[in-house]
Amino acid sequence: MNTMEKNIVSRQLETARLRTHMLERAAAEAGTRRVLLIHGNVSSGEFFRELMAALPAEWHVVAPDLRGYGHTEALPIDASRGVRDWADDLLGVLDALDWQDADVLGWSLGGGVALQLTLDRPLRVRSLTLVAPVSPYGFGGTHGAAGIPNSPDFAGSGGGTVNAAFVAAVAAADRSDAPGSPRHVLKTFYVNPARFTPTAEQEERWLESMLLTRTGDDFYPGDAVPSPHWPHVAPGTRGVANAFSAQSMNVSAFADLHSPPPVLWVRGDADAIIGDSSLFDLAHLGALGAVPGWPGAAACPPQPMLAQTRAVLERATQQGGQVREVVLPGVGHSPFIEAPEAFLAAFTAHVEGRR
C-alpha cells in the first residue's frame, strides 16, 4: 500500500437524504479541486481506490456508494424518477461536505447519474468526465442516434432483461468462478481479459464490492411487467435496471444547457458492456441468435449506445460546450483500471483545464 492509499479513509456521512458511505482522500495541502467519483452498476466506490491514490495530492476526492450498493443506507430506488434518486443523494453529499461545486466523474451507470446531476444543478459541476457511460437514453430498447423507442412500452429494457441467474448469484454471495458468476463477470466483462488481469487482492476486494449490491424489486434489478413486444418484458417502476431503462431515464437535455461544463468522454474500444454491439443488449444478443425469437433489425435493432452519446455531446458543443473524446485501444469497460497512466493523464489535464 502506497502513502496515498493509506490516506484514503472509509466513513459514513449523514446527509439530508440518507446515510452515505464513502471513501475519502483529503487534500494533502490547501486544495484547489474537489472531486466526486460516481461508480457504476453492481460495484461501489471501492473500484476507485487505485485512482484516488494516484490523483494529485492537492485534490480532495470522495467516492460515495450509491444507494443500493456498498455500505450506504439501503433505501428503495424509485425508478419512476429515472436516475434522480441517486443524483439527489449526491447533491446531499455535496451539501453535507459544504462543497459548492465539484469536478464530477461518472462511470457506466454513474455517467448517467452525473449527467442528471449536471442537468439539475449545472452550476455545481465544474467539469464532467464520462467513463464508459450509459447512453443518455438509458440501456436497451431504443434505436437511432435520437434514442427512439423500439416499442411503445420500452420492451427490451428494465429489470426483466437482467440475467436472473446472475442476480441470484449476487444475492447468494457466490464466490465461485463458474461461468456467469460475479467473479467471472468481473474478470470477463468489467475489464478486457486479453489486456488486464486483476491481482488476487484486487479481485477479492472488487468481488466483495459487487456482492454488497442489494437485490430485489426495490433494488437490483427491479420489477418488470409482461409485454406483447419482443422480448416480451417491459420495465417496471422500482429498482436499478428500471431507473436506467429507456422508459425512465433520458438525460439528453444536457445538450440544451447554456454553456455546459466541459466534458471528457473516455472509453475503451474493447468494451463489451457499453457499445453499439453490447453483449448485454438483448437486441444484439437476439441478432447473434443467443436469445430466441428476435423479430429482426427492422422491429428491434440493437441500441447504438456510442452513437447516442456522441450525438448528445455534439449538440452540447453547439451551446458553447467543450467536448473531448478519448478512445483507449484494447481497453474494456474500466479505463481507469485497465489503462491507469493514460486515463490519469487525460483526466488530470481535463480537471486542471489543460484541454
mmCIF file of N, CA and C in Angstrom, residues 40-89:
data_model
loop_
_atom_site.group_PDB
_atom_site.id
_atom_site.type_symbol
_atom_site.label_atom_id
_atom_site.label_comp_id
_atom_site.label_asym_id
_atom_site.label_seq_id
_atom_site.Cartn_x
_atom_site.Cartn_y
_atom_site.Cartn_z
ATOM 1 N N GLY A 40 -20.399 2.656 -10.999
ATOM 2 C CA GLY A 40 -21.405 2.060 -11.865
ATOM 3 C C GLY A 40 -22.223 0.986 -11.181
ATOM 4 N N ASN A 41 -22.953 0.224 -11.994
ATOM 5 C CA ASN A 41 -23.844 -0.821 -11.503
ATOM 6 C C ASN A 41 -23.050 -2.002 -10.946
ATOM 7 N N VAL A 42 -23.616 -2.644 -9.936
ATOM 8 C CA VAL A 42 -23.013 -3.812 -9.286
ATOM 9 C C VAL A 42 -21.539 -3.529 -8.963
ATOM 10 N N SER A 43 -21.324 -2.484 -8.228
ATOM 11 C CA SER A 43 -19.973 -2.093 -7.798
ATOM 12 C C SER A 43 -20.135 -1.152 -6.613
ATOM 13 N N SER A 44 -19.116 -0.380 -6.326
ATOM 14 C CA SER A 44 -19.181 0.637 -5.264
ATOM 15 C C SER A 44 -17.993 1.562 -5.436
ATOM 16 N N GLY A 45 -17.858 2.510 -4.528
ATOM 17 C CA GLY A 45 -16.712 3.413 -4.569
ATOM 18 C C GLY A 45 -15.387 2.699 -4.448
ATOM 19 N N GLU A 46 -15.394 1.466 -3.969
ATOM 20 C CA GLU A 46 -14.158 0.697 -3.807
ATOM 21 C C GLU A 46 -13.407 0.524 -5.111
ATOM 22 N N PHE A 47 -14.107 0.509 -6.229
ATOM 23 C CA PHE A 47 -13.442 0.352 -7.521
ATOM 24 C C PHE A 47 -12.540 1.539 -7.855
ATOM 25 N N PHE A 48 -12.717 2.654 -7.158
ATOM 26 C CA PHE A 48 -11.923 3.849 -7.436
ATOM 27 C C PHE A 48 -10.692 3.981 -6.538
ATOM 28 N N ARG A 49 -10.432 3.022 -5.680
ATOM 29 C CA ARG A 49 -9.361 3.194 -4.699
ATOM 30 C C ARG A 49 -8.017 3.508 -5.365
ATOM 31 N N GLU A 50 -7.641 2.746 -6.374
ATOM 32 C CA GLU A 50 -6.344 2.971 -7.029
ATOM 33 C C GLU A 50 -6.297 4.337 -7.704
ATOM 34 N N LEU A 51 -7.405 4.729 -8.345
ATOM 35 C CA LEU A 51 -7.454 6.043 -8.981
ATOM 36 C C LEU A 51 -7.318 7.145 -7.939
ATOM 37 N N MET A 52 -7.999 7.021 -6.826
ATOM 38 C CA MET A 52 -7.926 8.037 -5.770
ATOM 39 C C MET A 52 -6.494 8.215 -5.279
ATOM 40 N N ALA A 53 -5.800 7.102 -5.134
ATOM 41 C CA ALA A 53 -4.422 7.173 -4.649
ATOM 42 C C ALA A 53 -3.493 7.864 -5.632
ATOM 43 N N ALA A 54 -3.830 7.777 -6.925
ATOM 44 C CA ALA A 54 -2.946 8.322 -7.956
ATOM 45 C C ALA A 54 -3.221 9.790 -8.283
ATOM 46 N N LEU A 55 -4.356 10.317 -7.866
ATOM 47 C CA LEU A 55 -4.709 11.688 -8.221
ATOM 48 C C LEU A 55 -3.825 12.697 -7.491
ATOM 49 N N PRO A 56 -3.693 13.902 -8.036
ATOM 50 C CA PRO A 56 -2.827 14.912 -7.417
ATOM 51 C C PRO A 56 -3.139 15.122 -5.936
ATOM 52 N N ALA A 57 -2.079 15.289 -5.154
ATOM 53 C CA ALA A 57 -2.214 15.370 -3.700
ATOM 54 C C ALA A 57 -3.046 16.553 -3.250
ATOM 55 N N GLU A 58 -3.109 17.607 -4.058
ATOM 56 C CA GLU A 58 -3.850 18.791 -3.645
ATOM 57 C C GLU A 58 -5.352 18.681 -3.940
ATOM 58 N N TRP A 59 -5.783 17.554 -4.504
ATOM 59 C CA TRP A 59 -7.206 17.355 -4.753
ATOM 60 C C TRP A 59 -7.856 16.678 -3.555
ATOM 61 N N HIS A 60 -9.032 17.135 -3.200
ATOM 62 C CA HIS A 60 -9.878 16.474 -2.196
ATOM 63 C C HIS A 60 -10.857 15.582 -2.962
ATOM 64 N N VAL A 61 -10.818 14.275 -2.710
ATOM 65 C CA VAL A 61 -11.549 13.313 -3.542
ATOM 66 C C VAL A 61 -12.461 12.456 -2.672
ATOM 67 N N VAL A 62 -13.716 12.283 -3.131
ATOM 68 C CA VAL A 62 -14.639 11.375 -2.447
ATOM 69 C C VAL A 62 -15.260 10.428 -3.467
ATOM 70 N N ALA A 63 -15.506 9.200 -3.024
ATOM 71 C CA ALA A 63 -16.145 8.174 -3.851
ATOM 72 C C ALA A 63 -17.257 7.531 -3.036
ATOM 73 N N PRO A 64 -18.476 8.096 -3.089
ATOM 74 C CA PRO A 64 -19.581 7.539 -2.310
ATOM 75 C C PRO A 64 -20.093 6.228 -2.910
ATOM 76 N N ASP A 65 -20.716 5.412 -2.068
ATOM 77 C CA ASP A 65 -21.502 4.276 -2.539
ATOM 78 C C ASP A 65 -22.920 4.776 -2.794
ATOM 79 N N LEU A 66 -23.434 4.536 -3.988
ATOM 80 C CA LEU A 66 -24.814 4.915 -4.287
ATOM 81 C C LEU A 66 -25.787 4.077 -3.461
ATOM 82 N N ARG A 67 -27.000 4.597 -3.274
ATOM 83 C CA ARG A 67 -28.000 3.795 -2.559
ATOM 84 C C ARG A 67 -28.228 2.479 -3.307
ATOM 85 N N GLY A 68 -28.308 1.408 -2.529
ATOM 86 C CA GLY A 68 -28.434 0.080 -3.125
ATOM 87 C C GLY A 68 -27.117 -0.630 -3.302
ATOM 88 N N TYR A 69 -26.017 0.056 -2.981
ATOM 89 C CA TYR A 69 -24.680 -0.503 -3.206
ATOM 90 C C TYR A 69 -23.794 -0.267 -1.980
ATOM 91 N N GLY A 70 -22.755 -1.080 -1.890
ATOM 92 C CA GLY A 70 -21.743 -0.863 -0.869
ATOM 93 C C GLY A 70 -22.325 -0.820 0.525
ATOM 94 N N HIS A 71 -21.834 0.129 1.312
ATOM 95 C CA HIS A 71 -22.232 0.242 2.713
ATOM 96 C C HIS A 71 -23.157 1.428 2.974
ATOM 97 N N THR A 72 -23.750 1.974 1.912
ATOM 98 C CA THR A 72 -24.691 3.080 2.081
ATOM 99 C C THR A 72 -26.044 2.544 2.551
ATOM 100 N N GLU A 73 -26.761 3.380 3.287
ATOM 101 C CA GLU A 73 -28.072 3.003 3.801
ATOM 102 C C GLU A 73 -28.961 2.485 2.670
ATOM 103 N N ALA A 74 -29.646 1.372 2.926
ATOM 104 C CA ALA A 74 -30.442 0.705 1.892
ATOM 105 C C ALA A 74 -31.849 1.281 1.858
ATOM 106 N N LEU A 75 -32.046 2.323 1.054
ATOM 107 C CA LEU A 75 -33.372 2.868 0.811
ATOM 108 C C LEU A 75 -33.815 2.473 -0.592
ATOM 109 N N PRO A 76 -35.121 2.197 -0.781
ATOM 110 C CA PRO A 76 -35.602 1.766 -2.100
ATOM 111 C C PRO A 76 -35.306 2.789 -3.188
ATOM 112 N N ILE A 77 -35.239 2.304 -4.421
ATOM 113 C CA ILE A 77 -34.968 3.150 -5.586
ATOM 114 C C ILE A 77 -36.262 3.324 -6.368
ATOM 115 N N ASP A 78 -36.729 4.555 -6.468
ATOM 116 C CA ASP A 78 -37.948 4.883 -7.202
ATOM 117 C C ASP A 78 -37.585 5.093 -8.668
ATOM 118 N N ALA A 79 -37.794 4.059 -9.471
ATOM 119 C CA ALA A 79 -37.375 4.119 -10.871
ATOM 120 C C ALA A 79 -38.229 5.068 -11.695
ATOM 121 N N SER A 80 -39.408 5.443 -11.197
ATOM 122 C CA SER A 80 -40.227 6.395 -11.943
ATOM 123 C C SER A 80 -39.541 7.756 -12.043
ATOM 124 N N ARG A 81 -38.522 7.978 -11.209
ATOM 125 C CA ARG A 81 -37.746 9.227 -11.235
ATOM 126 C C ARG A 81 -36.485 9.092 -12.087
ATOM 127 N N GLY A 82 -36.363 8.006 -12.834
ATOM 128 C CA GLY A 82 -35.131 7.784 -13.572
ATOM 129 C C GLY A 82 -33.971 7.619 -12.601
ATOM 130 N N VAL A 83 -32.872 8.308 -12.877
ATOM 131 C CA VAL A 83 -31.701 8.212 -12.003
ATOM 132 C C VAL A 83 -31.636 9.366 -10.995
ATOM 133 N N ARG A 84 -32.774 10.030 -10.787
ATOM 134 C CA ARG A 84 -32.780 11.215 -9.913
ATOM 135 C C ARG A 84 -32.590 10.878 -8.444
ATOM 136 N N ASP A 85 -33.038 9.695 -7.995
ATOM 137 C CA ASP A 85 -32.777 9.345 -6.596
ATOM 138 C C ASP A 85 -31.284 9.435 -6.311
ATOM 139 N N TRP A 86 -30.477 8.867 -7.198
ATOM 140 C CA TRP A 86 -29.028 8.885 -6.996
ATOM 141 C C TRP A 86 -28.465 10.293 -7.142
ATOM 142 N N ALA A 87 -28.925 11.034 -8.147
ATOM 143 C CA ALA A 87 -28.427 12.396 -8.343
ATOM 144 C C ALA A 87 -28.759 13.263 -7.127
ATOM 145 N N ASP A 88 -29.977 13.141 -6.612
ATOM 146 C CA ASP A 88 -30.360 13.920 -5.437
ATOM 147 C C ASP A 88 -29.545 13.505 -4.213
ATOM 148 N N ASP A 89 -29.301 12.198 -4.080
ATOM 149 C CA ASP A 89 -28.472 11.737 -2.961
ATOM 150 C C ASP A 89 -27.096 12.381 -3.008
#
